[in-house]
Amino acid sequence: ALRGRQERLTRFEEADPCGPHGSELPEGREQVVITDDGAELAVLVAGPDDGPTVVLVHCWTGRSSFWATVARRLVLAGHRVVLYDQRGHGLSTPGDLAPSIDAIGNDLHAVLTAVDARDAVLVGHSMGGMTIQSYAALHHEDFVARAKAVVLVATAARVLGRPVPARIIEALMGDQRADWSRRGWVGRATTRRSLGKVARSAHIDATLQGFAETSGAARAGFLHAMAGMDLRAGLGDIAVPTTVLVGTHDLLTPPRLARQLVDAIPGSTLVLLPGAGHMLPLEEPDRIVDAIRSIAHPGVSAP
């Protein structure tokens, strides 16, 4: 029985949808976009210049490489893919402003302007989805001019709707948090909650690495910002085709929050992914690619 269980586990790990290339991003053109407050955003543009544009915006304590599998498959399908590290994450600097939902909405506007994105499908995971909602509210005319469709992945417009005391968040997520608590078995046990009913070791490792490598200031600052945000007022103005994906086992942005998005965004569609958790770019990259291609090319089946 133990041997059989181990064999099933081995087959499950080997069937990783991210494949052998894991977090390897496609080749592309790197550039730096400097925001009004001095943040330097690391941007990658991959795929053919004349291909339909897809912009991928990553989550809290993530980086653009979380989208690697999705990006590679979109490039192979002929898309022009734009990725960037959010401020204070990955290779991007934090800038002078305190972390806020408005700041990352403005950052997306700066990136879209710099790469001259037109008829783009905007795809955001978790905090990346909040980034898109913020951009649409703060720069509505620009959103209408640039966005062809939106795909919101494991995200929400409102999580708590009230601020959490900064000292508590700093103690839990900031640099004051002991290093051992965000690495090793303790970190893995905590990270495990962000994944689905059954989780692959590689996905736990990637999620934990992203958390550990994000600065305490960005971890705590953006968690504080998300706790107090309320983006619901602007959802009715997202008048482009929109798909919302959520895992049924998502404990961070559960299906009820996805349904709130669908109820508020006109004509939007909800896709439930059974057993999946919060880290859908790792857990279900093919389902995300299918959603992007379906909304970018309605009536054309994915290859």
PDB file of C-alpha atoms in Angstrom:
ATOM      1  CA  ALA A   1       0.000   0.000   0.000  1.00  0.00           C
ATOM      2  CA  LEU A   2       2.810   2.409   0.872  1.00  0.00           C
ATOM      3  CA  ARG A   3       4.647   1.562  -2.341  1.00  0.00           C
ATOM      4  CA  GLY A   4       1.481   2.098  -4.369  1.00  0.00           C
ATOM      5  CA  ARG A   5       0.858   5.432  -2.672  1.00  0.00           C
ATOM      6  CA  GLN A   6       4.420   6.531  -3.406  1.00  0.00           C
ATOM      7  CA  GLU A   7       4.065   5.530  -7.061  1.00  0.00           C
ATOM      8  CA  ARG A   8       0.840   7.548  -7.382  1.00  0.00           C
ATOM      9  CA  LEU A   9       2.512  10.535  -5.741  1.00  0.00           C
ATOM     10  CA  THR A  10       5.484  10.251  -8.105  1.00  0.00           C
ATOM     11  CA  ARG A  11       3.185  10.142 -11.145  1.00  0.00           C
ATOM     12  CA  PHE A  12       1.296  13.172  -9.816  1.00  0.00           C
ATOM     13  CA  GLU A  13       4.503  15.179  -9.323  1.00  0.00           C
ATOM     14  CA  GLU A  14       5.767  14.213 -12.782  1.00  0.00           C
ATOM     15  CA  ALA A  15       2.486  15.339 -14.360  1.00  0.00           C
ATOM     16  CA  ASP A  16       3.174  18.957 -13.366  1.00  0.00           C
ATOM     17  CA  PRO A  17       1.268  21.167 -15.851  1.00  0.00           C
ATOM     18  CA  CYS A  18       4.184  23.619 -15.768  1.00  0.00           C
ATOM     19  CA  GLY A  19       6.321  20.966 -17.442  1.00  0.00           C
ATOM     20  CA  PRO A  20      10.095  20.580 -17.280  1.00  0.00           C
ATOM     21  CA  HIS A  21      10.738  24.277 -18.006  1.00  0.00           C
ATOM     22  CA  GLY A  22       8.898  25.421 -14.863  1.00  0.00           C
ATOM     23  CA  SER A  23       9.530  29.114 -14.207  1.00  0.00           C
ATOM     24  CA  GLU A  24      11.584  29.677 -17.365  1.00  0.00           C
ATOM     25  CA  LEU A  25      10.190  32.731 -19.158  1.00  0.00           C
ATOM     26  CA  PRO A  26      10.136  32.904 -22.963  1.00  0.00           C
ATOM     27  CA  GLU A  27      12.844  34.901 -24.684  1.00  0.00           C
ATOM     28  CA  GLY A  28      11.957  38.514 -25.291  1.00  0.00           C
ATOM     29  CA  ARG A  29      12.929  42.153 -25.108  1.00  0.00           C
ATOM     30  CA  GLU A  30      13.641  43.522 -21.641  1.00  0.00           C
ATOM     31  CA  GLN A  31      13.022  47.148 -20.734  1.00  0.00           C
ATOM     32  CA  VAL A  32      12.639  49.316 -17.660  1.00  0.00           C
ATOM     33  CA  VAL A  33       9.626  51.599 -17.164  1.00  0.00           C
ATOM     34  CA  ILE A  34      10.187  54.425 -14.686  1.00  0.00           C
ATOM     35  CA  THR A  35       7.088  55.681 -12.883  1.00  0.00           C
ATOM     36  CA  ASP A  36       6.347  59.235 -11.705  1.00  0.00           C
ATOM     37  CA  ASP A  37       7.559  58.415  -8.181  1.00  0.00           C
ATOM     38  CA  GLY A  38      10.780  56.799  -9.392  1.00  0.00           C
ATOM     39  CA  ALA A  39       9.889  53.098  -9.259  1.00  0.00           C
ATOM     40  CA  GLU A  40      11.755  51.104 -11.899  1.00  0.00           C
ATOM     41  CA  LEU A  41       9.523  48.372 -13.301  1.00  0.00           C
ATOM     42  CA  ALA A  42      11.241  45.414 -14.982  1.00  0.00           C
ATOM     43  CA  VAL A  43       9.264  44.598 -18.145  1.00  0.00           C
ATOM     44  CA  LEU A  44       9.564  41.714 -20.612  1.00  0.00           C
ATOM     45  CA  VAL A  45       7.887  41.712 -24.039  1.00  0.00           C
ATOM     46  CA  ALA A  46       7.917  38.296 -25.740  1.00  0.00           C
ATOM     47  CA  GLY A  47       6.434  36.918 -28.924  1.00  0.00           C
ATOM     48  CA  PRO A  48       5.800  38.473 -32.345  1.00  0.00           C
ATOM     49  CA  ASP A  49       5.376  42.254 -32.429  1.00  0.00           C
ATOM     50  CA  ASP A  50       2.310  41.928 -34.649  1.00  0.00           C
ATOM     51  CA  GLY A  51       0.631  39.257 -32.510  1.00  0.00           C
ATOM     52  CA  PRO A  52      -2.470  39.917 -30.379  1.00  0.00           C
ATOM     53  CA  THR A  53      -1.311  41.442 -27.097  1.00  0.00           C
ATOM     54  CA  VAL A  54      -1.801  39.770 -23.723  1.00  0.00           C
ATOM     55  CA  VAL A  55      -0.622  41.519 -20.535  1.00  0.00           C
ATOM     56  CA  LEU A  56       0.011  39.282 -17.505  1.00  0.00           C
ATOM     57  CA  VAL A  57       0.027  40.905 -14.035  1.00  0.00           C
ATOM     58  CA  HIS A  58       1.242  38.787 -11.113  1.00  0.00           C
ATOM     59  CA  CYS A  59       0.136  38.369  -7.510  1.00  0.00           C
ATOM     60  CA  TRP A  60       1.248  39.647  -4.109  1.00  0.00           C
ATOM     61  CA  THR A  61       4.716  38.268  -3.225  1.00  0.00           C
ATOM     62  CA  GLY A  62       5.004  36.903  -6.756  1.00  0.00           C
ATOM     63  CA  ARG A  63       6.979  37.885  -9.820  1.00  0.00           C
ATOM     64  CA  SER A  64       6.549  37.665 -13.577  1.00  0.00           C
ATOM     65  CA  SER A  65       8.040  34.157 -13.641  1.00  0.00           C
ATOM     66  CA  PHE A  66       4.882  32.875 -11.909  1.00  0.00           C
ATOM     67  CA  TRP A  67       3.290  33.347 -15.346  1.00  0.00           C
ATOM     68  CA  ALA A  68       6.085  31.485 -17.170  1.00  0.00           C
ATOM     69  CA  THR A  69       4.055  28.494 -18.346  1.00  0.00           C
ATOM     70  CA  VAL A  70       1.119  30.634 -19.462  1.00  0.00           C
ATOM     71  CA  ALA A  71       3.480  33.040 -21.235  1.00  0.00           C
ATOM     72  CA  ARG A  72       5.365  30.295 -23.090  1.00  0.00           C
ATOM     73  CA  ARG A  73       2.161  28.740 -24.377  1.00  0.00           C
ATOM     74  CA  LEU A  74       0.724  32.075 -25.482  1.00  0.00           C
ATOM     75  CA  VAL A  75       3.922  32.928 -27.351  1.00  0.00           C
ATOM     76  CA  LEU A  76       3.801  29.551 -29.108  1.00  0.00           C
ATOM     77  CA  ALA A  77       0.232  30.381 -30.132  1.00  0.00           C
ATOM     78  CA  GLY A  78       1.422  33.640 -31.738  1.00  0.00           C
ATOM     79  CA  HIS A  79       0.610  36.170 -29.034  1.00  0.00           C
ATOM     80  CA  ARG A  80       2.650  39.189 -28.026  1.00  0.00           C
ATOM     81  CA  VAL A  81       2.992  38.783 -24.260  1.00  0.00           C
ATOM     82  CA  VAL A  82       3.856  41.596 -21.841  1.00  0.00           C
ATOM     83  CA  LEU A  83       4.975  40.744 -18.303  1.00  0.00           C
ATOM     84  CA  TYR A  84       6.431  42.879 -15.537  1.00  0.00           C
ATOM     85  CA  ASP A  85       7.405  42.651 -11.886  1.00  0.00           C
ATOM     86  CA  GLN A  86       5.121  44.724  -9.672  1.00  0.00           C
ATOM     87  CA  ARG A  87       6.824  47.468  -7.669  1.00  0.00           C
ATOM     88  CA  GLY A  88       8.816  46.067  -4.752  1.00  0.00           C
ATOM     89  CA  HIS A  89       8.683  42.576  -6.262  1.00  0.00           C
ATOM     90  CA  GLY A  90      11.221  40.654  -8.313  1.00  0.00           C
ATOM     91  CA  LEU A  91      13.557  43.007 -10.173  1.00  0.00           C
ATOM     92  CA  SER A  92      11.345  46.096  -9.758  1.00  0.00           C
ATOM     93  CA  THR A  93      12.164  48.779  -7.198  1.00  0.00           C
ATOM     94  CA  PRO A  94       9.550  50.084  -4.720  1.00  0.00           C
ATOM     95  CA  GLY A  95       9.570  53.786  -5.649  1.00  0.00           C
ATOM     96  CA  ASP A  96       8.949  56.669  -3.267  1.00  0.00           C
ATOM     97  CA  LEU A  97       5.232  56.110  -2.654  1.00  0.00           C
ATOM     98  CA  ALA A  98       3.908  53.863   0.085  1.00  0.00           C
ATOM     99  CA  PRO A  99       2.433  50.604  -1.284  1.00  0.00           C
ATOM    100  CA  SER A 100      -1.154  51.176  -2.396  1.00  0.00           C
ATOM    101  CA  ILE A 101      -3.754  49.847  -4.814  1.00  0.00           C
ATOM    102  CA  ASP A 102      -3.775  53.214  -6.611  1.00  0.00           C
ATOM    103  CA  ALA A 103      -0.009  53.002  -7.120  1.00  0.00           C
ATOM    104  CA  ILE A 104      -0.131  49.624  -8.841  1.00  0.00           C
ATOM    105  CA  GLY A 105      -3.087  50.744 -10.982  1.00  0.00           C
ATOM    106  CA  ASN A 106      -0.989  53.698 -12.122  1.00  0.00           C
ATOM    107  CA  ASP A 107       1.959  51.352 -12.730  1.00  0.00           C
ATOM    108  CA  LEU A 108      -0.106  49.261 -15.134  1.00  0.00           C
ATOM    109  CA  HIS A 109      -1.068  52.436 -16.978  1.00  0.00           C
ATOM    110  CA  ALA A 110       2.623  53.334 -17.276  1.00  0.00           C
ATOM    111  CA  VAL A 111       3.547  49.879 -18.605  1.00  0.00           C
ATOM    112  CA  LEU A 112       0.715  49.804 -21.164  1.00  0.00           C
ATOM    113  CA  THR A 113       1.737  53.257 -22.366  1.00  0.00           C
ATOM    114  CA  ALA A 114       5.408  52.292 -22.627  1.00  0.00           C
ATOM    115  CA  VAL A 115       4.711  49.175 -24.732  1.00  0.00           C
ATOM    116  CA  ASP A 116       1.878  50.876 -26.657  1.00  0.00           C
ATOM    117  CA  ALA A 117      -0.578  48.091 -25.894  1.00  0.00           C
ATOM    118  CA  ARG A 118      -3.705  48.128 -28.076  1.00  0.00           C
ATOM    119  CA  ASP A 119      -6.635  45.694 -28.210  1.00  0.00           C
ATOM    120  CA  ALA A 120      -4.975  43.932 -25.281  1.00  0.00           C
ATOM    121  CA  VAL A 121      -6.303  41.152 -23.100  1.00  0.00           C
ATOM    122  CA  LEU A 122      -5.449  42.155 -19.521  1.00  0.00           C
ATOM    123  CA  VAL A 123      -4.930  39.170 -17.221  1.00  0.00           C
ATOM    124  CA  GLY A 124      -4.410  39.585 -13.483  1.00  0.00           C
ATOM    125  CA  HIS A 125      -3.853  37.017 -10.751  1.00  0.00           C
ATOM    126  CA  SER A 126      -4.838  37.922  -7.165  1.00  0.00           C
ATOM    127  CA  MET A 127      -3.253  41.359  -6.513  1.00  0.00           C
ATOM    128  CA  GLY A 128      -2.711  41.505 -10.273  1.00  0.00           C
ATOM    129  CA  GLY A 129      -6.484  41.371 -10.749  1.00  0.00           C
ATOM    130  CA  MET A 130      -6.844  44.201  -8.257  1.00  0.00           C
ATOM    131  CA  THR A 131      -4.244  46.094 -10.284  1.00  0.00           C
ATOM    132  CA  ILE A 132      -6.423  45.831 -13.385  1.00  0.00           C
ATOM    133  CA  GLN A 133      -9.525  46.948 -11.490  1.00  0.00           C
ATOM    134  CA  SER A 134      -7.611  49.922 -10.083  1.00  0.00           C
ATOM    135  CA  TYR A 135      -6.271  50.878 -13.522  1.00  0.00           C
ATOM    136  CA  ALA A 136      -9.764  50.669 -15.038  1.00  0.00           C
ATOM    137  CA  ALA A 137     -11.141  52.994 -12.344  1.00  0.00           C
ATOM    138  CA  LEU A 138      -8.280  55.523 -12.300  1.00  0.00           C
ATOM    139  CA  HIS A 139      -7.655  55.649 -16.073  1.00  0.00           C
ATOM    140  CA  HIS A 140     -11.008  54.704 -17.520  1.00  0.00           C
ATOM    141  CA  GLU A 141     -10.579  56.404 -20.898  1.00  0.00           C
ATOM    142  CA  ASP A 142      -7.180  54.775 -21.351  1.00  0.00           C
ATOM    143  CA  PHE A 143      -8.639  51.418 -20.299  1.00  0.00           C
ATOM    144  CA  VAL A 144     -11.369  51.737 -22.942  1.00  0.00           C
ATOM    145  CA  ALA A 145      -8.779  52.647 -25.572  1.00  0.00           C
ATOM    146  CA  ARG A 146      -6.380  49.798 -24.785  1.00  0.00           C
ATOM    147  CA  ALA A 147      -8.310  46.857 -23.329  1.00  0.00           C
ATOM    148  CA  LYS A 148     -10.092  44.355 -25.552  1.00  0.00           C
ATOM    149  CA  ALA A 149     -10.969  41.943 -22.752  1.00  0.00           C
ATOM    150  CA  VAL A 150     -10.138  41.071 -19.150  1.00  0.00           C
ATOM    151  CA  VAL A 151      -9.384  37.783 -17.409  1.00  0.00           C
ATOM    152  CA  LEU A 152      -9.438  37.939 -13.602  1.00  0.00           C
ATOM    153  CA  VAL A 153      -7.754  34.980 -11.908  1.00  0.00           C
ATOM    154  CA  ALA A 154      -8.308  34.143  -8.222  1.00  0.00           C
ATOM    155  CA  THR A 155      -8.934  37.727  -7.182  1.00  0.00           C
ATOM    156  CA  ALA A 156     -11.477  40.070  -5.577  1.00  0.00           C
ATOM    157  CA  ALA A 157     -12.675  43.666  -5.470  1.00  0.00           C
ATOM    158  CA  ARG A 158     -12.909  43.715  -1.694  1.00  0.00           C
ATOM    159  CA  VAL A 159     -11.322  41.350   0.796  1.00  0.00           C
ATOM    160  CA  LEU A 160     -11.953  42.871   4.230  1.00  0.00           C
ATOM    161  CA  GLY A 161     -12.864  46.443   3.376  1.00  0.00           C
ATOM    162  CA  ARG A 162     -11.212  47.769   6.504  1.00  0.00           C
ATOM    163  CA  PRO A 163      -7.590  48.401   7.430  1.00  0.00           C
ATOM    164  CA  VAL A 164      -5.707  46.016   9.668  1.00  0.00           C
ATOM    165  CA  PRO A 165      -3.370  47.688  12.203  1.00  0.00           C
ATOM    166  CA  ALA A 166      -0.010  48.195  10.535  1.00  0.00           C
ATOM    167  CA  ARG A 167       1.903  46.906  13.565  1.00  0.00           C
ATOM    168  CA  ILE A 168       0.107  43.551  13.336  1.00  0.00           C
ATOM    169  CA  ILE A 169       0.795  43.181   9.617  1.00  0.00           C
ATOM    170  CA  GLU A 170       4.411  44.197  10.100  1.00  0.00           C
ATOM    171  CA  ALA A 171       4.831  41.575  12.812  1.00  0.00           C
ATOM    172  CA  LEU A 172       3.296  38.874  10.613  1.00  0.00           C
ATOM    173  CA  MET A 173       4.694  39.811   7.200  1.00  0.00           C
ATOM    174  CA  GLY A 174       7.437  42.413   7.574  1.00  0.00           C
ATOM    175  CA  ASP A 175      11.162  42.155   8.053  1.00  0.00           C
ATOM    176  CA  GLN A 176      10.617  41.772  11.802  1.00  0.00           C
ATOM    177  CA  ARG A 177       9.210  38.314  11.130  1.00  0.00           C
ATOM    178  CA  ALA A 178      11.848  35.725  11.971  1.00  0.00           C
ATOM    179  CA  ASP A 179      13.575  34.273   8.922  1.00  0.00           C
ATOM    180  CA  TRP A 180      12.887  30.680   9.993  1.00  0.00           C
ATOM    181  CA  SER A 181       9.133  31.359   9.935  1.00  0.00           C
ATOM    182  CA  ARG A 182       9.142  32.045   6.191  1.00  0.00           C
ATOM    183  CA  ARG A 183      11.473  29.238   5.165  1.00  0.00           C
ATOM    184  CA  GLY A 184      11.819  25.523   5.882  1.00  0.00           C
ATOM    185  CA  TRP A 185       8.941  23.329   6.991  1.00  0.00           C
ATOM    186  CA  VAL A 186       7.119  26.168   8.788  1.00  0.00           C
ATOM    187  CA  GLY A 187       7.098  28.285   5.649  1.00  0.00           C
ATOM    188  CA  ARG A 188       6.038  25.307   3.532  1.00  0.00           C
ATOM    189  CA  ALA A 189       3.161  24.480   5.872  1.00  0.00           C
ATOM    190  CA  THR A 190       1.928  28.065   5.729  1.00  0.00           C
ATOM    191  CA  THR A 191       2.344  28.292   1.954  1.00  0.00           C
ATOM    192  CA  ARG A 192       0.506  25.005   1.459  1.00  0.00           C
ATOM    193  CA  ARG A 193      -2.773  26.756   2.297  1.00  0.00           C
ATOM    194  CA  SER A 194      -2.550  28.842  -0.858  1.00  0.00           C
ATOM    195  CA  LEU A 195      -2.682  25.757  -3.076  1.00  0.00           C
ATOM    196  CA  GLY A 196      -5.427  23.328  -3.937  1.00  0.00           C
ATOM    197  CA  LYS A 197      -6.752  20.128  -2.461  1.00  0.00           C
ATOM    198  CA  VAL A 198      -3.642  18.292  -3.665  1.00  0.00           C
ATOM    199  CA  ALA A 199      -0.437  20.303  -4.132  1.00  0.00           C
ATOM    200  CA  ARG A 200       2.777  19.592  -6.005  1.00  0.00           C
ATOM    201  CA  SER A 201       6.079  20.173  -4.210  1.00  0.00           C
ATOM    202  CA  ALA A 202       7.374  22.388  -7.026  1.00  0.00           C
ATOM    203  CA  HIS A 203       4.381  24.710  -6.630  1.00  0.00           C
ATOM    204  CA  ILE A 204       4.864  24.963  -2.872  1.00  0.00           C
ATOM    205  CA  ASP A 205       8.566  25.714  -3.400  1.00  0.00           C
ATOM    206  CA  ALA A 206       7.885  28.414  -6.016  1.00  0.00           C
ATOM    207  CA  THR A 207       5.232  30.125  -3.901  1.00  0.00           C
ATOM    208  CA  LEU A 208       7.416  30.048  -0.792  1.00  0.00           C
ATOM    209  CA  GLN A 209      10.421  31.384  -2.706  1.00  0.00           C
ATOM    210  CA  GLY A 210       8.375  34.313  -4.015  1.00  0.00           C
ATOM    211  CA  PHE A 211       7.208  35.139  -0.501  1.00  0.00           C
ATOM    212  CA  ALA A 212      10.688  34.885   1.006  1.00  0.00           C
ATOM    213  CA  GLU A 213      12.353  36.966  -1.725  1.00  0.00           C
ATOM    214  CA  THR A 214       9.844  39.832  -1.585  1.00  0.00           C
ATOM    215  CA  SER A 215      10.943  42.579   0.785  1.00  0.00           C
ATOM    216  CA  GLY A 216       9.185  42.868   4.121  1.00  0.00           C
ATOM    217  CA  ALA A 217       8.125  46.418   3.246  1.00  0.00           C
ATOM    218  CA  ALA A 218       6.346  45.230   0.097  1.00  0.00           C
ATOM    219  CA  ARG A 219       4.814  42.193   1.804  1.00  0.00           C
ATOM    220  CA  ALA A 220       3.428  44.189   4.705  1.00  0.00           C
ATOM    221  CA  GLY A 221       2.601  47.342   2.748  1.00  0.00           C
ATOM    222  CA  PHE A 222       0.553  45.692   0.036  1.00  0.00           C
ATOM    223  CA  LEU A 223      -1.193  43.338   2.448  1.00  0.00           C
ATOM    224  CA  HIS A 224      -2.261  46.411   4.437  1.00  0.00           C
ATOM    225  CA  ALA A 225      -3.440  48.086   1.218  1.00  0.00           C
ATOM    226  CA  MET A 226      -5.456  45.060   0.086  1.00  0.00           C
ATOM    227  CA  ALA A 227      -7.106  44.674   3.474  1.00  0.00           C
ATOM    228  CA  GLY A 228      -8.563  48.180   3.301  1.00  0.00           C
ATOM    229  CA  MET A 229      -9.412  48.397  -0.407  1.00  0.00           C
ATOM    230  CA  ASP A 230     -12.885  48.494  -1.939  1.00  0.00           C
ATOM    231  CA  LEU A 231     -12.927  48.506  -5.755  1.00  0.00           C
ATOM    232  CA  ARG A 232     -16.566  47.547  -6.198  1.00  0.00           C
ATOM    233  CA  ALA A 233     -17.744  50.993  -7.293  1.00  0.00           C
ATOM    234  CA  GLY A 234     -15.799  50.822 -10.550  1.00  0.00           C
ATOM    235  CA  LEU A 235     -16.709  47.280 -11.616  1.00  0.00           C
ATOM    236  CA  GLY A 236     -19.772  48.352 -13.589  1.00  0.00           C
ATOM    237  CA  ASP A 237     -17.535  50.405 -15.886  1.00  0.00           C
ATOM    238  CA  ILE A 238     -15.522  47.369 -17.031  1.00  0.00           C
ATOM    239  CA  ALA A 239     -17.557  47.150 -20.230  1.00  0.00           C
ATOM    240  CA  VAL A 240     -15.398  44.613 -22.088  1.00  0.00           C
ATOM    241  CA  PRO A 241     -15.725  40.818 -22.231  1.00  0.00           C
ATOM    242  CA  THR A 242     -14.543  39.504 -18.864  1.00  0.00           C
ATOM    243  CA  THR A 243     -13.873  36.015 -17.554  1.00  0.00           C
ATOM    244  CA  VAL A 244     -13.367  35.297 -13.847  1.00  0.00           C
ATOM    245  CA  LEU A 245     -11.564  32.094 -12.843  1.00  0.00           C
ATOM    246  CA  VAL A 246     -11.461  30.699  -9.312  1.00  0.00           C
ATOM    247  CA  GLY A 247     -10.538  27.390  -7.712  1.00  0.00           C
ATOM    248  CA  THR A 248     -13.169  25.713  -5.575  1.00  0.00           C
ATOM    249  CA  HIS A 249     -10.472  25.152  -2.920  1.00  0.00           C
ATOM    250  CA  ASP A 250      -9.220  28.761  -2.933  1.00  0.00           C
ATOM    251  CA  LEU A 251      -9.016  29.795   0.723  1.00  0.00           C
ATOM    252  CA  LEU A 252      -7.606  33.296   0.073  1.00  0.00           C
ATOM    253  CA  THR A 253     -10.057  34.647  -2.522  1.00  0.00           C
ATOM    254  CA  PRO A 254     -12.836  32.046  -2.319  1.00  0.00           C
ATOM    255  CA  PRO A 255     -15.568  31.521  -4.926  1.00  0.00           C
ATOM    256  CA  ARG A 256     -18.014  33.830  -3.151  1.00  0.00           C
ATOM    257  CA  LEU A 257     -15.692  36.783  -3.901  1.00  0.00           C
ATOM    258  CA  ALA A 258     -15.422  35.696  -7.537  1.00  0.00           C
ATOM    259  CA  ARG A 259     -19.218  35.619  -7.746  1.00  0.00           C
ATOM    260  CA  GLN A 260     -19.334  39.183  -6.425  1.00  0.00           C
ATOM    261  CA  LEU A 261     -17.119  40.216  -9.349  1.00  0.00           C
ATOM    262  CA  VAL A 262     -19.325  38.444 -11.870  1.00  0.00           C
ATOM    263  CA  ASP A 263     -22.477  39.961 -10.378  1.00  0.00           C
ATOM    264  CA  ALA A 264     -21.004  43.466 -10.732  1.00  0.00           C
ATOM    265  CA  ILE A 265     -19.196  43.278 -14.111  1.00  0.00           C
ATOM    266  CA  PRO A 266     -21.731  43.377 -16.957  1.00  0.00           C
ATOM    267  CA  GLY A 267     -21.817  40.230 -19.077  1.00  0.00           C
ATOM    268  CA  SER A 268     -18.904  38.574 -17.282  1.00  0.00           C
ATOM    269  CA  THR A 269     -18.481  34.800 -17.034  1.00  0.00           C
ATOM    270  CA  LEU A 270     -17.475  32.680 -14.042  1.00  0.00           C
ATOM    271  CA  VAL A 271     -15.280  29.586 -14.455  1.00  0.00           C
ATOM    272  CA  LEU A 272     -14.960  27.297 -11.423  1.00  0.00           C
ATOM    273  CA  LEU A 273     -11.931  24.991 -11.321  1.00  0.00           C
ATOM    274  CA  PRO A 274     -12.712  21.966  -9.100  1.00  0.00           C
ATOM    275  CA  GLY A 275     -10.126  21.209  -6.418  1.00  0.00           C
ATOM    276  CA  ALA A 276      -7.796  24.038  -7.431  1.00  0.00           C
ATOM    277  CA  GLY A 277      -6.484  26.583  -4.957  1.00  0.00           C
ATOM    278  CA  HIS A 278      -5.291  30.166  -5.177  1.00  0.00           C
ATOM    279  CA  MET A 279      -2.124  29.713  -7.259  1.00  0.00           C
ATOM    280  CA  LEU A 280      -3.860  29.043 -10.565  1.00  0.00           C
ATOM    281  CA  PRO A 281      -0.959  30.186 -12.830  1.00  0.00           C
ATOM    282  CA  LEU A 282       0.971  27.240 -11.379  1.00  0.00           C
ATOM    283  CA  GLU A 283      -1.874  24.808 -10.798  1.00  0.00           C
ATOM    284  CA  GLU A 284      -4.021  25.359 -13.902  1.00  0.00           C
ATOM    285  CA  PRO A 285      -2.000  27.186 -16.588  1.00  0.00           C
ATOM    286  CA  ASP A 286      -3.799  25.436 -19.457  1.00  0.00           C
ATOM    287  CA  ARG A 287      -7.212  26.522 -18.192  1.00  0.00           C
ATOM    288  CA  ILE A 288      -5.972  30.104 -18.020  1.00  0.00           C
ATOM    289  CA  VAL A 289      -4.564  29.900 -21.561  1.00  0.00           C
ATOM    290  CA  ASP A 290      -7.887  28.476 -22.771  1.00  0.00           C
ATOM    291  CA  ALA A 291      -9.775  31.341 -21.114  1.00  0.00           C
ATOM    292  CA  ILE A 292      -7.442  33.941 -22.650  1.00  0.00           C
ATOM    293  CA  ARG A 293      -7.641  32.487 -26.146  1.00  0.00           C
ATOM    294  CA  SER A 294     -11.412  32.023 -25.937  1.00  0.00           C
ATOM    295  CA  ILE A 295     -11.979  35.620 -24.974  1.00  0.00           C
ATOM    296  CA  ALA A 296      -9.354  36.980 -27.395  1.00  0.00           C
ATOM    297  CA  HIS A 297     -10.599  34.877 -30.328  1.00  0.00           C
ATOM    298  CA  PRO A 298     -14.297  34.131 -29.732  1.00  0.00           C
ATOM    299  CA  GLY A 299     -15.566  31.309 -31.897  1.00  0.00           C
ATOM    300  CA  VAL A 300     -12.073  29.947 -32.595  1.00  0.00           C
ATOM    301  CA  SER A 301     -11.156  26.736 -30.783  1.00  0.00           C
ATOM    302  CA  ALA A 302      -7.763  26.561 -29.042  1.00  0.00           C
ATOM    303  CA  PRO A 303      -5.118  24.444 -30.812  1.00  0.00           C
TER     304      PRO A 303
END
